[in-house]
XYZ file of N, CA and C in Angstrom:
516
model
N 11.212 -11.695 11.463
C 10.547 -10.686 13.204
C 10.967 -9.232 12.541
N 9.761 -8.793 13.290
C 10.029 -7.602 12.574
C 9.398 -5.988 14.147
N 10.149 -5.072 13.648
C 9.717 -4.631 14.360
C 9.208 -2.908 14.428
N 8.337 -2.046 14.877
C 7.661 -1.460 13.889
C 8.115 0.168 15.332
N 8.197 0.976 14.087
C 8.864 2.199 14.481
C 8.516 3.504 13.526
N 8.713 4.726 14.176
C 8.391 5.508 13.418
C 7.760 5.669 11.743
N 7.167 6.108 11.088
C 7.252 6.434 9.813
C 8.061 7.154 9.648
N 9.122 7.747 8.132
C 10.039 8.618 8.159
C 9.389 8.691 6.141
N 9.001 9.956 6.284
C 8.332 10.993 4.668
C 9.998 10.589 4.252
N 9.348 9.951 3.163
C 10.527 10.491 1.937
C 10.108 10.454 1.024
N 11.319 11.069 0.054
C 11.308 11.512 -1.421
C 10.346 10.930 -2.497
N 9.581 10.759 -3.088
C 9.931 9.554 -4.129
C 10.900 9.362 -4.811
N 10.588 8.062 -4.807
C 12.242 7.581 -6.377
C 11.730 6.497 -6.834
N 12.486 5.501 -7.412
C 12.217 4.727 -7.719
C 13.182 3.211 -7.429
N 12.068 2.653 -6.538
C 13.800 1.603 -6.438
C 12.689 -0.353 -6.877
N 13.928 -1.311 -7.777
C 13.435 -2.145 -8.701
C 13.019 -2.980 -7.247
N 11.846 -3.562 -7.787
C 11.396 -5.013 -7.414
C 11.724 -6.072 -6.477
N 11.839 -5.805 -5.529
C 11.693 -6.945 -4.647
C 11.306 -8.191 -3.934
N 11.899 -9.648 -3.772
C 11.073 -9.984 -3.133
C 11.075 -10.248 -1.631
N 11.734 -9.148 -0.822
C 12.186 -8.664 0.558
C 10.562 -7.886 0.491
N 10.060 -7.268 -0.468
C 8.470 -7.210 -0.159
C 8.000 -7.427 0.547
N 7.537 -8.890 -0.326
C 6.424 -10.386 -0.294
C 6.780 -10.421 1.234
N 8.102 -10.701 1.574
C 8.348 -11.385 2.829
C 8.104 -10.107 3.818
N 8.538 -8.972 3.909
C 7.862 -7.847 4.662
C 6.450 -7.643 5.099
N 5.725 -7.739 3.611
C 3.923 -8.204 3.724
C 3.186 -9.356 4.913
N 3.890 -10.299 4.372
C 3.496 -11.105 5.133
C 3.988 -11.311 6.938
N 4.773 -10.363 7.345
C 5.861 -10.236 8.201
C 4.718 -9.491 9.209
N 4.004 -8.475 8.689
C 3.805 -7.595 8.766
C 1.772 -7.900 9.177
N 1.213 -8.152 7.992
C 0.466 -9.262 8.632
C 0.026 -10.478 9.654
N 0.974 -10.889 9.478
C 0.894 -11.982 10.654
C 1.100 -11.256 11.894
N 1.985 -10.140 12.180
C 1.465 -9.473 13.291
C 0.412 -8.846 13.710
N -0.450 -8.257 12.497
C -1.801 -8.175 13.241
C -2.522 -8.759 12.833
N -2.589 -10.307 12.703
C -3.546 -10.626 12.204
C -4.465 -10.462 14.118
N -5.968 -10.881 13.184
C -6.711 -10.686 14.122
C -8.101 -10.796 13.945
N -9.221 -12.114 14.431
C -9.138 -12.988 13.538
C -10.826 -11.341 13.084
N -10.775 -10.595 13.805
C -12.141 -9.751 13.607
C -11.603 -9.325 12.000
N -10.676 -8.904 11.633
C -9.609 -8.642 10.116
C -9.782 -9.375 9.120
N -9.417 -9.416 7.892
C -8.971 -9.746 6.548
C -7.726 -9.250 6.318
N -6.515 -9.329 5.753
C -5.919 -8.400 5.451
C -5.006 -9.016 4.298
N -4.885 -8.110 2.845
C -4.140 -8.504 1.669
C -3.138 -7.015 1.495
N -2.284 -7.732 0.996
C -1.144 -7.050 0.112
C -1.591 -6.478 -0.886
N -1.601 -5.020 -1.515
C -1.748 -4.841 -2.932
C -1.018 -3.879 -3.032
N -1.098 -3.252 -4.283
C 0.159 -2.600 -4.752
C 1.391 -2.851 -5.217
N 1.725 -1.976 -5.792
C 3.146 -1.914 -6.959
C 4.616 -3.614 -6.202
N 4.221 -3.245 -4.973
C 4.959 -4.076 -4.462
C 4.337 -5.446 -3.986
N 3.260 -5.613 -4.294
C 2.685 -6.899 -4.158
C 2.431 -7.672 -5.052
N 2.767 -6.612 -6.682
C 2.753 -7.844 -7.434
C 4.305 -7.353 -8.951
N 5.443 -7.396 -8.051
C 6.714 -7.284 -8.514
C 7.060 -5.679 -9.413
N 5.930 -4.528 -9.395
C 6.550 -3.312 -9.673
C 7.250 -2.930 -9.036
N 8.781 -2.107 -9.833
C 9.348 -1.379 -8.462
C 8.660 0.553 -8.848
N 9.085 0.942 -7.531
C 8.734 2.226 -7.378
C 9.057 2.632 -6.112
N 7.827 3.469 -5.235
C 8.781 4.178 -3.842
C 9.226 2.977 -2.580
N 8.617 1.349 -3.124
C 9.108 0.414 -2.097
C 8.519 0.598 -0.854
N 7.438 1.621 -0.749
C 6.182 1.760 -0.088
C 5.367 0.392 0.187
N 5.846 -0.705 1.366
C 4.421 -1.890 1.263
C 2.982 -1.306 1.736
N 1.840 -1.511 0.676
C 0.592 -1.458 1.059
C -0.691 -2.523 1.460
N -0.906 -2.317 2.435
C -1.371 -3.249 3.140
C -3.782 -2.921 3.483
N -4.114 -3.648 2.905
C -5.650 -3.327 3.264
C -5.714 -4.827 4.464
N -6.673 -3.247 5.587
C -6.884 -4.176 6.889
C -8.841 -4.148 6.646
N -9.519 -5.607 6.398
C -10.434 -5.329 5.746
C -11.504 -5.308 6.880
N -12.348 -5.084 7.348
C -13.511 -4.866 8.222
C -14.998 -5.607 7.881
N -15.266 -5.932 8.984
C -17.249 -5.969 8.267
C -17.897 -4.639 8.636
N -18.281 -5.078 7.870
C -19.532 -3.504 8.278
C -19.844 -3.208 9.302
N -19.486 -1.992 9.626
C -19.842 -1.213 10.811
C -18.942 -1.187 11.796
N -17.911 -1.697 11.559
C -16.494 -2.317 12.297
C -14.826 -1.247 12.027
N -15.689 -0.317 11.122
C -14.547 0.881 10.686
C -13.047 1.376 11.930
N -14.333 1.861 13.132
C -13.758 2.223 14.288
C -12.730 0.703 14.865
N -13.017 -0.302 15.145
C -12.650 -1.219 15.591
C -11.891 -1.642 14.303
N -10.917 -1.091 13.353
C -10.017 -1.617 13.169
C -8.866 -0.536 13.254
N -9.239 0.658 12.965
C -8.525 2.196 13.315
C -7.850 1.582 14.474
N -8.657 1.216 15.664
C -8.017 1.487 16.820
C -6.851 -0.010 17.246
N -7.754 -1.216 16.283
C -6.153 -2.206 16.095
C -5.294 -1.525 15.496
N -5.089 -0.901 14.213
C -3.187 -0.181 13.927
C -3.260 0.695 15.326
N -3.911 1.275 15.279
C -3.210 2.425 16.464
C -2.649 1.488 17.853
N -3.666 0.739 17.994
C -2.782 -0.038 19.177
C -1.276 -0.238 18.623
N -0.735 -0.758 17.697
C 0.406 -1.125 17.248
C 1.374 -0.078 16.909
N 0.096 1.129 16.782
C 1.589 2.300 16.418
C 1.660 3.331 14.993
N 0.364 2.596 14.967
C 0.579 3.860 13.545
C -0.013 4.535 13.658
N -0.038 5.755 13.168
C -0.461 7.133 12.621
C -1.463 7.498 12.069
N -1.530 9.109 11.695
C -2.362 9.547 10.661
C -1.757 9.488 9.751
N -2.377 9.331 8.410
C -1.318 9.134 6.933
C -0.448 10.412 7.260
N 0.129 10.723 6.667
C 1.109 11.702 6.152
C 0.902 11.900 5.163
N 0.379 13.313 4.424
C 0.111 13.863 3.821
C -0.930 15.156 3.714
N -0.803 15.868 3.117
C -1.055 16.919 2.837
C -2.600 16.898 2.409
N -3.347 16.085 1.823
C -4.692 15.982 1.801
C -5.146 14.080 1.499
N -5.420 13.786 3.350
C -5.696 12.466 3.532
C -7.079 11.795 2.759
N -6.797 10.508 2.847
C -7.880 9.790 2.397
C -9.079 10.584 3.693
N -10.497 10.343 3.706
C -11.463 10.753 4.426
C -11.276 10.020 5.410
N -12.187 10.492 6.595
C -12.104 9.401 7.753
C -12.995 8.528 7.845
N -13.621 8.130 6.121
C -14.550 7.189 6.277
C -13.966 5.216 5.490
N -12.752 6.747 5.222
C -11.642 5.471 4.739
C -10.453 6.045 4.755
N -9.744 5.504 5.909
C -8.235 6.399 6.272
C -7.325 5.508 6.194
N -5.971 6.018 6.023
C -5.147 5.434 5.900
C -4.338 5.690 6.954
N -3.438 4.883 7.154
C -2.455 4.400 8.788
C -1.490 4.227 8.360
N -0.241 5.413 8.705
C 0.835 4.458 8.170
C 1.634 4.083 9.252
N 2.791 3.390 9.301
C 4.036 2.964 10.335
C 5.381 2.846 9.456
N 6.326 2.385 10.216
C 7.496 1.769 9.947
C 7.751 0.444 10.898
N 8.659 -0.137 9.428
C 8.823 -1.706 10.279
C 10.629 -1.759 9.873
N 11.164 -2.252 11.110
C 12.656 -2.688 10.633
C 12.410 -3.985 10.652
N 12.538 -4.395 9.202
C 12.659 -5.997 8.389
C 14.410 -6.780 8.140
N 14.902 -7.614 8.776
C 16.134 -7.703 8.573
C 17.679 -6.822 8.339
N 17.319 -5.756 9.476
C 17.883 -4.787 9.949
C 17.683 -3.405 8.693
N 16.598 -3.966 8.036
C 16.667 -2.670 6.800
C 14.970 -1.906 7.663
N 14.849 -0.889 7.099
C 13.564 -0.066 7.484
C 12.909 0.338 5.704
N 11.735 0.103 6.404
C 10.384 -0.179 5.005
C 8.924 0.725 5.635
N 8.474 1.394 4.869
C 7.074 2.703 5.036
C 6.169 1.017 4.219
N 5.026 1.760 5.895
C 3.749 1.239 5.953
C 2.667 1.441 5.655
N 2.194 2.137 4.439
C 0.460 2.323 4.661
C -0.558 1.092 4.434
N -1.008 1.095 5.985
C -2.263 0.649 5.993
C -3.663 1.378 5.625
N -4.383 0.455 4.730
C -5.499 1.204 4.381
C -6.444 0.450 4.548
N -7.611 1.172 5.695
C -9.110 0.246 6.333
C -10.068 0.477 5.263
N -10.144 -0.570 4.836
C -11.221 -0.222 3.745
C -12.671 -2.260 4.113
N -13.444 -1.239 3.821
C -14.791 -2.555 3.928
C -14.466 -4.010 2.992
N -14.643 -4.644 4.344
C -14.670 -6.103 3.535
C -15.355 -6.257 3.013
N -14.996 -6.642 1.241
C -16.456 -6.887 0.125
C -16.875 -5.164 0.031
N -16.329 -4.079 -0.212
C -16.883 -3.437 -0.542
C -16.286 -2.723 -2.329
N -16.936 -1.560 -2.960
C -16.342 -1.969 -4.239
C -14.555 -1.897 -4.214
N -14.427 -1.309 -2.907
C -12.745 -0.840 -3.577
C -11.682 -2.355 -3.260
N -12.637 -2.769 -2.555
C -12.081 -4.047 -1.842
C -11.801 -4.819 -3.082
N -12.774 -5.372 -3.898
C -13.279 -6.137 -5.044
C -11.903 -5.521 -6.425
N -12.406 -4.134 -6.048
C -10.870 -3.165 -6.836
C -9.765 -3.599 -6.658
N -9.536 -3.949 -5.805
C -7.891 -3.619 -4.812
C -7.555 -5.269 -6.008
N -8.088 -6.550 -5.059
C -8.539 -7.657 -5.625
C -8.191 -7.622 -6.952
N -8.829 -7.560 -8.100
C -9.194 -7.167 -9.581
C -7.549 -6.536 -10.027
N -7.647 -5.504 -9.586
C -5.809 -4.788 -9.996
C -4.871 -5.944 -9.751
N -4.781 -5.915 -8.506
C -4.074 -6.742 -8.265
C -3.612 -8.417 -9.006
N -4.571 -9.015 -9.476
C -4.690 -10.101 -10.266
C -4.662 -9.729 -11.567
N -4.799 -8.779 -12.622
C -4.523 -8.617 -13.030
C -3.132 -8.059 -13.700
N -2.658 -7.309 -12.900
C -1.191 -6.961 -13.212
C 0.220 -8.236 -12.916
N -0.619 -8.941 -11.716
C -0.206 -10.490 -11.285
C 0.068 -11.640 -13.062
N -1.240 -11.087 -13.730
C -0.982 -12.326 -15.229
C -0.902 -11.146 -15.992
N -0.415 -9.845 -16.238
C 0.423 -8.789 -17.429
C 1.239 -8.385 -17.215
N 2.812 -9.188 -17.717
C 3.712 -8.606 -17.379
C 4.146 -7.017 -18.480
N 2.923 -6.775 -19.360
C 3.241 -5.597 -20.310
C 2.660 -4.473 -19.592
N 1.333 -5.275 -19.017
C 0.998 -3.761 -17.572
C 2.029 -2.928 -16.255
N 2.611 -4.857 -16.462
C 3.398 -4.207 -14.826
C 4.637 -2.982 -15.586
N 5.624 -3.686 -17.052
C 6.380 -2.945 -17.665
C 5.996 -1.921 -17.593
N 4.651 -1.117 -18.457
C 4.235 0.229 -18.711
C 4.121 0.763 -17.391
N 3.185 0.644 -16.131
C 3.520 0.712 -15.071
C 4.686 1.717 -14.019
N 5.349 1.272 -14.418
C 6.993 0.942 -14.222
C 7.331 2.281 -14.874
N 7.056 1.733 -16.267
C 7.538 3.084 -17.415
C 7.178 4.490 -16.840
N 5.694 4.348 -16.242
C 5.141 5.816 -16.456
C 5.753 6.008 -15.223
N 5.897 5.491 -13.882
C 6.364 5.646 -12.728
C 7.807 6.792 -13.089
N 8.278 5.904 -13.863
C 9.286 6.534 -14.138
C 9.380 8.249 -14.861
N 8.513 8.120 -15.715
C 8.193 9.307 -16.582
C 7.697 10.337 -15.247
N 7.530 10.170 -14.182
C 6.811 11.112 -13.426
C 7.794 11.935 -12.444
N 8.754 10.602 -12.123
C 9.914 11.196 -11.511
C 10.890 12.306 -12.470
N 11.071 11.802 -13.371
C 11.868 12.373 -14.212
C 11.356 13.993 -14.526
N 9.920 14.087 -14.523
C 9.937 15.466 -14.226
C 10.139 16.423 -12.612
N 10.403 15.892 -12.044
C 10.864 16.362 -10.820
C 10.306 16.061 -9.645
N 8.496 15.520 -9.840
C 7.845 14.939 -8.892
C 8.127 14.274 -7.688
N 8.854 14.577 -6.664
C 9.170 14.022 -5.037
C 8.636 13.988 -4.122
N 7.719 15.071 -4.256
C 6.773 15.173 -2.803
C 5.986 13.455 -3.334
N 5.287 13.203 -2.416
C 4.767 11.914 -2.124
C 3.366 11.862 -2.802
N 2.878 13.489 -1.793
C 1.113 13.746 -2.462
C 1.245 14.067 -4.225
N 1.968 14.789 -4.941
C 2.264 15.363 -6.158
C 2.502 13.759 -6.613
N 3.688 12.840 -6.441
C 3.790 12.253 -6.911
C 2.836 10.687 -7.123
N 1.919 10.789 -6.262
C 0.560 9.460 -6.321
C -0.581 10.517 -7.444
N -0.362 11.438 -7.462
C -1.361 11.945 -8.320
C -1.077 12.145 -9.740
N -0.103 12.825 -10.286
C 0.808 11.945 -11.480
C 0.950 11.013 -11.858
N 0.382 9.635 -11.073
C 0.865 8.140 -11.817
C -0.592 8.047 -11.384
N -1.513 8.023 -10.928
C -3.201 7.979 -10.848
C -3.584 7.739 -12.003
N -3.642 8.730 -13.305
C -4.962 8.006 -14.326
C -3.930 7.205 -14.971
N -2.473 6.613 -14.522
C -2.684 4.959 -15.510
C -3.455 4.333 -14.413
N -3.238 4.435 -13.225
C -4.939 2.942 -12.914
C -5.379 2.910 -12.665
N -6.174 4.507 -12.848
C -7.374 4.980 -13.071
C -7.717 4.029 -14.476
N -7.084 4.728 -15.706
C -7.167 3.766 -16.771
C -7.411 2.277 -17.064
N -6.503 1.697 -16.625
C -6.498 0.258 -16.223
C -7.715 0.256 -15.517
N -8.453 -0.042 -14.324
C -9.437 -0.258 -13.731
C -10.528 0.000 -14.646
N -10.391 0.924 -15.488
C -11.922 1.218 -16.360
C -11.493 -0.022 -16.734
N -10.773 -0.457 -17.357
C -10.714 -1.527 -19.057
C -11.675 -2.579 -17.719
N -10.855 -3.153 -16.348
C -10.830 -4.678 -15.527
C -12.198 -4.517 -15.488
């Protein structure tokens, strides 16, 4: 059982991957379930890579239904992205906290068109990372190296680790 609660902006840190991330994502997706949308758990927490411990989920909508997807998330209490440089309104991210087994987790819900290039990239990236433990280890090392430079703000941390992801995606 989960309970939605306010999102809490926390400094970037490195948390060892835990199976509970899969359970939290599954519970959030079950709670958000709606026949109009599909959902995918992606990002580090979905493929056994340590990191900030934030659960990334995409809500996938049919063409022309972006506003319905955003409204669906907002009806559960999701709020605008907590960022100095948020995603554009054409591809928003909504944030919320969740209590699962007396532990709080932050959720990032990415609103993405079903079967779009970005959706397909997310799937390919997740499948690649699940199948390639060396790349998972390299990604963890990259994250730890970024933190070692003192980057703790989520935006600067994300920007500093993005070249790794972009380089990997260009190879897929």
